[in-house]
GROMACS .gro file of C-alpha atoms in nm:
model
  409
    1MET     CA    1   8.615   8.085   7.459
    2THR     CA    2   8.859   7.893   7.695
    3ASN     CA    3   9.029   7.788   7.414
    4LEU     CA    4   9.142   8.131   7.306
    5LEU     CA    5   9.386   8.183   7.593
    6LEU     CA    6   9.754   8.101   7.532
    7GLN     CA    7   9.905   7.855   7.817
    8PRO     CA    8  10.031   8.035   8.129
    9LYS     CA    9  10.408   7.813   7.999
   10TYR     CA   10  10.340   8.068   7.717
   11VAL     CA   11  10.280   8.374   7.803
   12HIS     CA   12  10.557   8.323   8.084
   13SER     CA   13  10.843   8.243   7.859
   14LEU     CA   14  10.675   8.537   7.587
   15SER     CA   15  10.693   8.786   7.900
   16ASP     CA   16  10.997   8.693   8.004
   17PHE     CA   17  11.169   8.675   7.627
   18VAL     CA   18  11.087   9.068   7.609
   19TYR     CA   19  11.312   9.144   7.845
   20GLU     CA   20  11.606   9.019   7.616
   21ALA     CA   21  11.452   9.213   7.308
   22ASP     CA   22  11.512   9.523   7.553
   23MET     CA   23  11.892   9.428   7.594
   24VAL     CA   24  11.965   9.300   7.214
   25PHE     CA   25  11.786   9.636   7.103
   26ARG     CA   26  11.976   9.854   7.321
   27ARG     CA   27  12.312   9.696   7.264
   28ILE     CA   28  12.276   9.718   6.873
   29LYS     CA   29  12.168  10.068   6.919
   30THR     CA   30  12.474  10.185   7.119
   31ALA     CA   31  12.709  10.027   6.860
   32ASN     CA   32  12.535  10.166   6.564
   33PRO     CA   33  12.479  10.527   6.730
   34LYS     CA   34  12.414  10.680   6.362
   35GLU     CA   35  12.164  10.459   6.232
   36SER     CA   36  11.821  10.493   6.294
   37ILE     CA   37  11.540  10.349   6.506
   38SER     CA   38  11.385  10.155   6.255
   39GLN     CA   39  11.733  10.005   6.133
   40VAL     CA   40  11.840   9.934   6.409
   41SER     CA   41  11.483   9.747   6.498
   42LEU     CA   42  11.558   9.561   6.153
   43PHE     CA   43  11.901   9.480   6.263
   44THR     CA   44  11.732   9.358   6.638
   45SER     CA   45  11.455   9.146   6.449
   46ASP     CA   46  11.711   8.921   6.291
   47GLU     CA   47  11.922   8.916   6.604
   48LEU     CA   48  11.615   8.862   6.805
   49SER     CA   49  11.499   8.526   6.541
   50GLN     CA   50  11.838   8.355   6.633
   51VAL     CA   51  11.825   8.399   6.985
   52ALA     CA   52  11.454   8.263   7.005
   53LYS     CA   53  11.611   7.942   6.840
   54ARG     CA   54  11.901   7.938   7.044
   55ARG     CA   55  11.683   7.987   7.386
   56LYS     CA   56  11.422   7.683   7.230
   57LEU     CA   57  11.143   7.938   7.298
   58ALA     CA   58  10.839   7.738   7.273
   59LEU     CA   59  10.614   7.908   7.046
   60GLN     CA   60  10.584   7.638   6.747
   61GLU     CA   61  10.326   7.422   6.969
   62SER     CA   62  10.158   7.701   7.088
   63GLY     CA   63  10.073   7.823   6.688
   64PHE     CA   64  10.314   8.075   6.676
   65GLY     CA   65  10.593   7.932   6.515
   66THR     CA   66  10.829   8.245   6.424
   67LEU     CA   67  10.877   8.609   6.567
   68ALA     CA   68  10.783   8.868   6.362
   69GLY     CA   69  11.042   8.947   6.108
   70ARG     CA   70  11.127   9.264   5.929
   71SER     CA   71  10.829   9.492   6.046
   72GLY     CA   72  10.777   9.263   6.349
   73LEU     CA   73  10.984   9.444   6.627
   74PHE     CA   74  10.853   9.830   6.719
   75ASN     CA   75  11.079  10.005   6.928
   76ILE     CA   76  11.033  10.390   6.990
   77ASP     CA   77  11.249  10.515   7.264
   78LEU     CA   78  11.600  10.537   7.208
   79LEU     CA   79  11.689  10.408   7.528
   80SER     CA   80  11.459  10.130   7.556
   81GLY     CA   81  11.266   9.920   7.314
   82PHE     CA   82  10.898   9.850   7.404
   83GLY     CA   83  10.838   9.482   7.311
   84PHE     CA   84  10.788   9.271   7.012
   85VAL     CA   85  10.501   9.081   6.841
   86ALA     CA   86  10.484   8.726   6.718
   87HIS     CA   87  10.246   8.626   6.439
   88GLY     CA   88  10.042   8.304   6.436
   89THR     CA   89  10.038   8.026   6.254
   90GLY     CA   90   9.857   7.703   6.165
   91SER     CA   91   9.546   7.704   6.464
   92ARG     CA   92   9.684   8.064   6.517
   93ALA     CA   93   9.689   8.162   6.193
   94ASN     CA   94   9.570   8.578   6.162
   95GLU     CA   95   9.616   8.591   6.545
   96LEU     CA   96   9.898   8.806   6.680
   97VAL     CA   97  10.089   8.815   7.043
   98LEU     CA   98  10.154   9.188   7.169
   99VAL     CA   99  10.461   9.175   7.457
  100THR     CA  100  10.515   9.458   7.641
  101ARG     CA  101  10.765   9.573   7.893
  102GLY     CA  102  10.813   9.898   8.080
  103THR     CA  103  11.059  10.184   8.012
  104ASN     CA  104  11.456  10.093   8.148
  105PHE     CA  105  11.304  10.171   8.512
  106ALA     CA  106  11.681  10.351   8.594
  107HIS     CA  107  11.590  10.603   8.362
  108ASN     CA  108  11.190  10.640   8.453
  109LYS     CA  109  11.118  10.627   8.828
  110PHE     CA  110  10.767  10.592   8.819
  111ASP     CA  111  10.568  10.759   9.149
  112LEU     CA  112  10.417  10.442   9.336
  113GLY     CA  113  10.364  10.629   9.674
  114THR     CA  114  10.063  10.717   9.890
  115ASN     CA  115  10.020  11.089   9.858
  116ALA     CA  116   9.732  11.244   9.637
  117ASN     CA  117   9.960  11.431   9.412
  118ILE     CA  118  10.072  11.120   9.273
  119GLY     CA  119   9.979  11.234   8.917
  120TYR     CA  120   9.676  11.139   8.705
  121GLY     CA  121   9.637  11.161   8.306
  122ILE     CA  122   9.354  11.092   8.070
  123GLY     CA  123   9.415  10.760   7.902
  124PRO     CA  124   9.200  10.544   7.646
  125ARG     CA  125   8.827  10.565   7.647
  126GLY     CA  126   8.835  10.830   7.892
  127ASN     CA  127   8.964  10.686   8.172
  128VAL     CA  128   9.196  10.838   8.412
  129ILE     CA  129   9.495  10.672   8.450
  130HIS     CA  130   9.811  10.694   8.658
  131ARG     CA  131  10.060  10.949   8.475
  132GLY     CA  132  10.417  10.772   8.441
  133PHE     CA  133  10.189  10.487   8.279
  134LEU     CA  134   9.998  10.676   8.064
  135LYS     CA  135  10.336  10.894   7.897
  136THR     CA  136  10.525  10.556   7.836
  137PHE     CA  137  10.198  10.451   7.640
  138LYS     CA  138  10.152  10.761   7.450
  139SER     CA  139  10.490  10.780   7.360
  140TYR     CA  140  10.481  10.485   7.124
  141GLN     CA  141  10.070  10.502   7.059
  142SER     CA  142  10.047  10.599   6.746
  143GLN     CA  143  10.325  10.322   6.585
  144LEU     CA  144  10.111  10.055   6.787
  145VAL     CA  145   9.793  10.133   6.557
  146ASP     CA  146  10.001  10.161   6.276
  147PHE     CA  147  10.152   9.836   6.319
  148VAL     CA  148   9.872   9.611   6.444
  149SER     CA  149   9.672   9.736   6.146
  150GLN     CA  150   9.943   9.583   5.922
  151GLY     CA  151   9.938   9.836   5.625
  152GLY     CA  152   9.599   9.756   5.540
  153ALA     CA  153   9.658   9.383   5.587
  154LYS     CA  154   9.418   9.099   5.687
  155ARG     CA  155   9.286   9.270   6.032
  156PRO     CA  156   9.398   9.027   6.316
  157SER     CA  157   9.128   8.792   6.452
  158THR     CA  158   9.225   8.814   6.833
  159ILE     CA  159   9.570   8.960   6.992
  160HIS     CA  160   9.679   8.891   7.296
  161CYS     CA  161   9.829   9.126   7.525
  162MET     CA  162  10.092   9.054   7.790
  163GLY     CA  163  10.360   9.181   8.018
  164HIS     CA  164  10.538   9.127   8.346
  165SER     CA  165  10.564   9.399   8.596
  166LEU     CA  166  10.504   9.783   8.423
  167GLY     CA  167  10.503   9.558   8.109
  168GLY     CA  168  10.183   9.423   8.244
  169ALA     CA  169  10.089   9.799   8.306
  170LEU     CA  170  10.160   9.879   7.944
  171ALA     CA  171   9.960   9.559   7.824
  172ASN     CA  172   9.671   9.651   8.014
  173LEU     CA  173   9.679  10.007   7.809
  174ASN     CA  174   9.753   9.832   7.494
  175ALA     CA  175   9.459   9.597   7.556
  176CYS     CA  176   9.208   9.910   7.617
  177MET     CA  177   9.309  10.111   7.316
  178LEU     CA  178   9.324   9.799   7.047
  179ARG     CA  179   8.972   9.711   7.224
  180ASP     CA  180   8.814  10.001   7.193
  181ALA     CA  181   8.917   9.990   6.808
  182GLY     CA  182   8.724   9.716   6.746
  183PHE     CA  183   8.970   9.468   6.829
  184ASN     CA  184   8.888   9.099   6.989
  185VAL     CA  185   9.157   9.086   7.277
  186CYS     CA  186   9.323   8.882   7.537
  187LEU     CA  187   9.501   9.012   7.842
  188TYR     CA  188   9.749   8.864   8.026
  189THR     CA  189   9.956   9.043   8.330
  190ILE     CA  190  10.194   8.881   8.602
  191GLY     CA  191  10.290   9.100   8.871
  192ALA     CA  192  10.168   9.400   8.770
  193PRO     CA  193  10.058   9.717   8.913
  194ARG     CA  194   9.758   9.928   8.914
  195VAL     CA  195   9.696  10.115   8.639
  196GLY     CA  196   9.382  10.321   8.663
  197ILE     CA  197   9.110  10.422   8.919
  198VAL     CA  198   8.832  10.220   8.996
  199SER     CA  199   8.600  10.333   8.706
  200TYR     CA  200   8.893  10.215   8.464
  201ALA     CA  201   8.905   9.938   8.616
  202GLN     CA  202   8.502   9.883   8.577
  203ASP     CA  203   8.510   9.985   8.217
  204MET     CA  204   8.777   9.718   8.150
  205ALA     CA  205   8.603   9.435   8.277
  206ARG     CA  206   8.277   9.578   8.071
  207GLN     CA  207   8.510   9.592   7.830
  208ILE     CA  208   8.689   9.254   7.796
  209ALA     CA  209   8.500   8.928   7.880
  210PRO     CA  210   8.675   8.783   8.262
  211GLY     CA  211   8.768   8.432   8.037
  212GLN     CA  212   8.983   8.668   7.811
  213ILE     CA  213   9.171   8.838   8.112
  214ARG     CA  214   9.406   8.674   8.340
  215ARG     CA  215   9.583   8.871   8.570
  216ILE     CA  216   9.828   8.651   8.793
  217ALA     CA  217   9.995   8.787   9.127
  218ASN     CA  218  10.195   8.637   9.405
  219PRO     CA  219  10.061   8.763   9.753
  220CYS     CA  220  10.434   8.817   9.832
  221ASP     CA  221  10.509   9.029   9.553
  222PRO     CA  222  10.456   9.400   9.638
  223VAL     CA  223  10.418   9.545   9.286
  224PRO     CA  224  10.041   9.447   9.280
  225MET     CA  225   9.960   9.625   9.576
  226VAL     CA  226  10.023   9.985   9.414
  227PRO     CA  227   9.927  10.215   9.362
  228VAL     CA  228   9.713  10.285   9.660
  229PHE     CA  229   9.318  10.379   9.599
  230PRO     CA  230   9.158  10.506   9.433
  231TYR     CA  231   9.378  10.288   9.160
  232ALA     CA  232   9.228   9.924   9.102
  233HIS     CA  233   9.309   9.624   8.887
  234ALA     CA  234   9.108   9.553   8.572
  235SER     CA  235   8.994   9.187   8.664
  236ASN     CA  236   8.781   9.020   8.910
  237GLY     CA  237   8.634   8.654   8.984
  238ALA     CA  238   8.817   8.335   8.757
  239SER     CA  239   9.001   8.576   8.584
  240GLU     CA  240   9.228   8.661   8.918
  241LEU     CA  241   9.478   8.377   9.013
  242ILE     CA  242   9.740   8.358   9.253
  243VAL     CA  243  10.108   8.188   9.259
  244GLN     CA  244  10.231   8.099   9.590
  245HIS     CA  245  10.595   8.170   9.668
  246GLY     CA  246  10.752   8.183  10.018
  247GLN     CA  247  10.587   8.343  10.327
  248LYS     CA  248  10.718   8.659  10.329
  249VAL     CA  249  10.662   9.009  10.100
  250GLY     CA  250  11.004   9.051   9.911
  251ILE     CA  251  11.168   9.171   9.632
  252ASP     CA  252  11.262   8.795   9.448
  253ALA     CA  253  10.835   8.730   9.426
  254HIS     CA  254  10.856   8.930   9.163
  255LEU     CA  255  11.086   8.827   8.979
  256LEU     CA  256  10.979   8.556   8.694
  257HIS     CA  257  11.247   8.303   8.755
  258SER     CA  258  11.157   8.252   9.149
  259GLY     CA  259  10.813   8.387   9.236
  260TYR     CA  260  10.669   8.302   8.908
  261SER     CA  261  10.821   8.003   8.811
  262LYS     CA  262  10.552   7.772   8.820
  263MET     CA  263  10.413   7.910   8.542
  264ALA     CA  264  10.699   7.796   8.305
  265HIS     CA  265  10.575   7.442   8.329
  266SER     CA  266  10.199   7.473   8.337
  267SER     CA  267   9.982   7.416   8.026
  268SER     CA  268   9.636   7.555   8.243
  269TRP     CA  269   9.521   7.814   8.426
  270SER     CA  270   9.328   7.589   8.631
  271ASP     CA  271   9.641   7.458   8.782
  272PHE     CA  272   9.675   7.840   9.000
  273ALA     CA  273   9.392   7.893   9.243
  274PRO     CA  274   9.163   8.215   9.231
  275MET     CA  275   9.223   8.531   9.456
  276PRO     CA  276   9.058   8.459   9.783
  277ASN     CA  277   8.762   8.699   9.888
  278VAL     CA  278   8.648   8.513  10.182
  279LEU     CA  279   8.474   8.744  10.502
  280GLN     CA  280   8.590   8.592  10.848
  281SER     CA  281   8.406   8.587  11.146
  282HIS     CA  282   8.575   8.828  11.402
  283ALA     CA  283   8.636   8.524  11.639
  284ASP     CA  284   8.823   8.331  11.274
  285LEU     CA  285   8.995   8.616  11.229
  286ALA     CA  286   9.085   8.649  11.631
  287ARG     CA  287   9.196   8.286  11.611
  288ASP     CA  288   9.409   8.292  11.292
  289PHE     CA  289   9.610   8.659  11.415
  290ALA     CA  290   9.681   8.426  11.790
  291ARG     CA  291   9.786   8.155  11.538
  292ILE     CA  292  10.070   8.385  11.383
  293GLY     CA  293  10.191   8.558  11.724
  294GLY     CA  294  10.443   8.815  11.760
  295GLY     CA  295  10.781   8.811  11.527
  296SER     CA  296  10.586   8.853  11.171
  297MET     CA  297  10.803   9.082  11.049
  298PHE     CA  298  10.708   9.081  10.658
  299ASN     CA  299  10.458   8.774  10.678
  300THR     CA  300  10.228   8.763  10.393
  301GLN     CA  301  10.000   8.550  10.612
  302LEU     CA  302   9.971   8.838  10.874
  303LEU     CA  303   9.887   9.135  10.550
  304ASP     CA  304   9.674   8.828  10.434
  305LEU     CA  305   9.483   8.906  10.791
  306ILE     CA  306   9.564   9.258  10.840
  307GLY     CA  307   9.384   9.315  10.470
  308LYS     CA  308   9.054   9.067  10.590
  309LEU     CA  309   9.041   9.216  10.921
  310THR     CA  310   9.047   9.584  10.760
  311LYS     CA  311   8.731   9.492  10.522
  312ARG     CA  312   8.570   9.348  10.847
  313VAL     CA  313   8.583   9.685  11.026
  314LEU     CA  314   8.482   9.862  10.698
  315LEU     CA  315   8.182   9.676  10.615
  316ASP     CA  316   8.057   9.670  10.990
  317MET     CA  317   8.107  10.063  10.900
  318GLY     CA  318   7.914  10.043  10.625
  319TYR     CA  319   8.150  10.144  10.362
  320VAL     CA  320   8.013   9.818  10.145
  321ALA     CA  321   8.127  10.046   9.809
  322LEU     CA  322   8.471  10.089   9.942
  323VAL     CA  323   8.486   9.673  10.003
  324THR     CA  324   8.371   9.541   9.674
  325THR     CA  325   8.639   9.788   9.523
  326GLN     CA  326   8.894   9.636   9.647
  327GLY     CA  327   9.003   9.234   9.697
  328ALA     CA  328   9.114   9.145  10.083
  329LEU     CA  329   9.467   9.089  10.034
  330SER     CA  330   9.479   9.470   9.898
  331MET     CA  331   9.240   9.654  10.180
  332ALA     CA  332   9.503   9.721  10.384
  333PHE     CA  333   9.653   9.974  10.137
  334THR     CA  334   9.330  10.166  10.063
  335ALA     CA  335   9.407  10.547  10.032
  336VAL     CA  336   9.550  10.630  10.367
  337ASP     CA  337   9.389  10.934  10.468
  338LEU     CA  338   9.033  10.760  10.416
  339LEU     CA  339   9.129  10.439  10.584
  340ALA     CA  340   9.285  10.653  10.879
  341GLU     CA  341   8.952  10.855  10.938
  342VAL     CA  342   8.728  10.538  10.919
  343LEU     CA  343   8.923  10.369  11.121
  344ALA     CA  344   8.917  10.663  11.414
  345LYS     CA  345   8.570  10.653  11.400
  346ALA     CA  346   8.552  10.233  11.436
  347ALA     CA  347   8.747  10.294  11.747
  348ASN     CA  348   8.475  10.489  11.890
  349ALA     CA  349   8.194  10.320  11.799
  350SER     CA  350   8.208   9.996  11.991
  351LYS     CA  351   8.444   9.818  12.212
  352LEU     CA  352   8.473   9.533  11.957
  353LEU     CA  353   8.535   9.766  11.655
  354ALA     CA  354   8.783   9.909  11.871
  355ASP     CA  355   8.999   9.604  11.963
  356ASP     CA  356   8.974   9.512  11.583
  357VAL     CA  357   9.133   9.895  11.519
  358PHE     CA  358   9.354   9.762  11.748
  359THR     CA  359   9.459   9.454  11.645
  360ILE     CA  360   9.496   9.602  11.299
  361VAL     CA  361   9.739   9.868  11.368
  362ASN     CA  362   9.992   9.687  11.609
  363SER     CA  363  10.004   9.410  11.333
  364ILE     CA  364  10.096   9.675  11.070
  365LEU     CA  365  10.356   9.761  11.327
  366ASP     CA  366  10.473   9.406  11.391
  367PHE     CA  367  10.450   9.342  10.976
  368MET     CA  368  10.736   9.611  10.979
  369GLY     CA  369  10.895   9.518  11.264
  370ARG     CA  370  10.831   9.780  11.497
  371ALA     CA  371  10.691   9.803  11.856
  372PRO     CA  372  10.303   9.756  11.932
  373MET     CA  373  10.185  10.054  12.107
  374ASN     CA  374   9.875  10.063  12.360
  375GLY     CA  375   9.526  10.117  12.311
  376ALA     CA  376   9.540  10.519  12.472
  377ALA     CA  377   9.799  10.589  12.150
  378MET     CA  378   9.531  10.525  11.921
  379THR     CA  379   9.453  10.877  11.842
  380ALA     CA  380   9.355  10.980  11.445
  381GLN     CA  381   9.677  11.124  11.391
  382THR     CA  382   9.878  10.815  11.513
  383LEU     CA  383   9.631  10.588  11.315
  384HIS     CA  384   9.729  10.797  10.988
  385TRP     CA  385  10.103  10.792  11.071
  386VAL     CA  386  10.110  10.435  11.098
  387LEU     CA  387   9.919  10.374  10.776
  388ASN     CA  388  10.115  10.575  10.575
  389GLN     CA  389  10.456  10.448  10.679
  390PHE     CA  390  10.280  10.107  10.611
  391SER     CA  391  10.225  10.210  10.255
  392THR     CA  392  10.536  10.405  10.182
  393GLU     CA  393  10.727  10.097  10.303
  394MET     CA  394  10.533   9.917  10.062
  395ALA     CA  395  10.564  10.126   9.775
  396GLY     CA  396  10.966  10.135   9.834
  397ARG     CA  397  10.954   9.760   9.833
  398ALA     CA  398  10.752   9.768   9.508
  399GLN     CA  399  11.017  10.009   9.302
  400GLN     CA  400  11.276   9.801   9.475
  401ALA     CA  401  11.142   9.481   9.300
  402MET     CA  402  11.080   9.614   8.952
  403LEU     CA  403  11.427   9.780   8.944
  404LYS     CA  404  11.569   9.405   8.986
  405ALA     CA  405  11.336   9.297   8.705
  406GLN     CA  406  11.483   9.510   8.488
  407LYS     CA  407  11.828   9.433   8.600
  408SER     CA  408  11.787   9.014   8.647
  409VAL     CA  409  11.795   8.879   8.293
   0.00000   0.00000   0.00000
C-alpha cells in the first residue's frame, strides 16, 4: 500500500504550485472581467502549463506528466481559485491528483478561536464540521463531483487529495466526500488546521486506512493546533509525521519554504519522525522542566512539556477518553472550560497534582512572556483566565500564519 503514496517532494511541490494557480486565475479574471468563469479557467489552465514547465515542476517522474488540460482547472469563486488536477500517465494512468487551497484569507477570515460559538455545520457523511471550512467546501462540492467523474469517462483508480494550510482543510473534506462516493483516496495535508469534531476524525480514520493518510505538522507551527477540542485531526499513529523547524512557535514555521522545506527534497515518508505520544513520569517531566528554566517565550520544547504534563494530570484524574482523542502536543489546547474545571479539581486532589497544576499554569505564563503567579492565586477563575489567554494567543498566531501563507507566493 505504501507504493500507492506519492513521494513527499511531489506533495510539497504540488501544494506550493496551487498558490500560483490561484494568483494566475485572479490576474486573468481581473484582466477579463466580462468573461465567464469557465472561460477564465481555460485561459488559466493554458498559462499554468507554461508556468509548470518554467518552474520545472517535477511531475513527469512521479507519473503525472502534465497538468490537466482544458477541463482540468476548477475555479468556482470569483475572487479565488480553489485548485487544480493533474492526470496520471504511465504507471499512474487512471489516477488523479486533486490539489486545493483555501479561499483568499484576506476576504474570508475563519474563526479559529476558543469560544463555543465558533460555529458548526453538517458535512459529508453527516459529520459535524467547522462552519467556515464547510461553507467553502459546499461552494464547489457539486462541481467537484462532476469533475472527478470526467463526464462519464473511466473511473479514476485512486484520487490523491492534498493541500497546505487551509487547502489541507479542504483536502480533508474532498477526501471524505470522494471516499463516501466509493473512490479510493489518499489524503495528504501539510500544516492543516483541524476540520471536524472527534466523531468526524474517528469516522475518517475508519474510512481511509492509516497507510493512505499522511498528516505533516511542525511543532513550531500554530495552525495544526487549532481549532481547539472537540475538534481533532483525522489521523493517528504512523500517518502523523513531524517536520522539525527551529525552537520557537512562530509564523514562519507554517510556510512551505521554511517550516516544511525538508519535504521539497525528500523521496520517502520514512525521512520524517512519527509524532511522539509517550507518557512520561512526574520525575522525568520535573527534570525536563528544570532543564528548560525560565525565559522561554514561545519555546516549542516548553509547549511540548506543557502538553505532556497536562496529559499526565488528566490521566491521573481519570479522564482517559479525553486524552486518547488528542496527541500530547495538543493537550494544552483542550476546551478551555473543561480543562480549567479539571485542573481546578486536580489542584485540590493531592499535593502532587497541585504542584503539577502550578507548573502548568506558570509554564503557560512563561510561554506567553508573562510574570508567574503564586499558588494562593490559583483559583478556578484564574485557571480559566490563563487558559483562555493561552488559547486566544495561539489562535491569533495561527490566523497570522495562514494570512502570511496566502501572501508568500
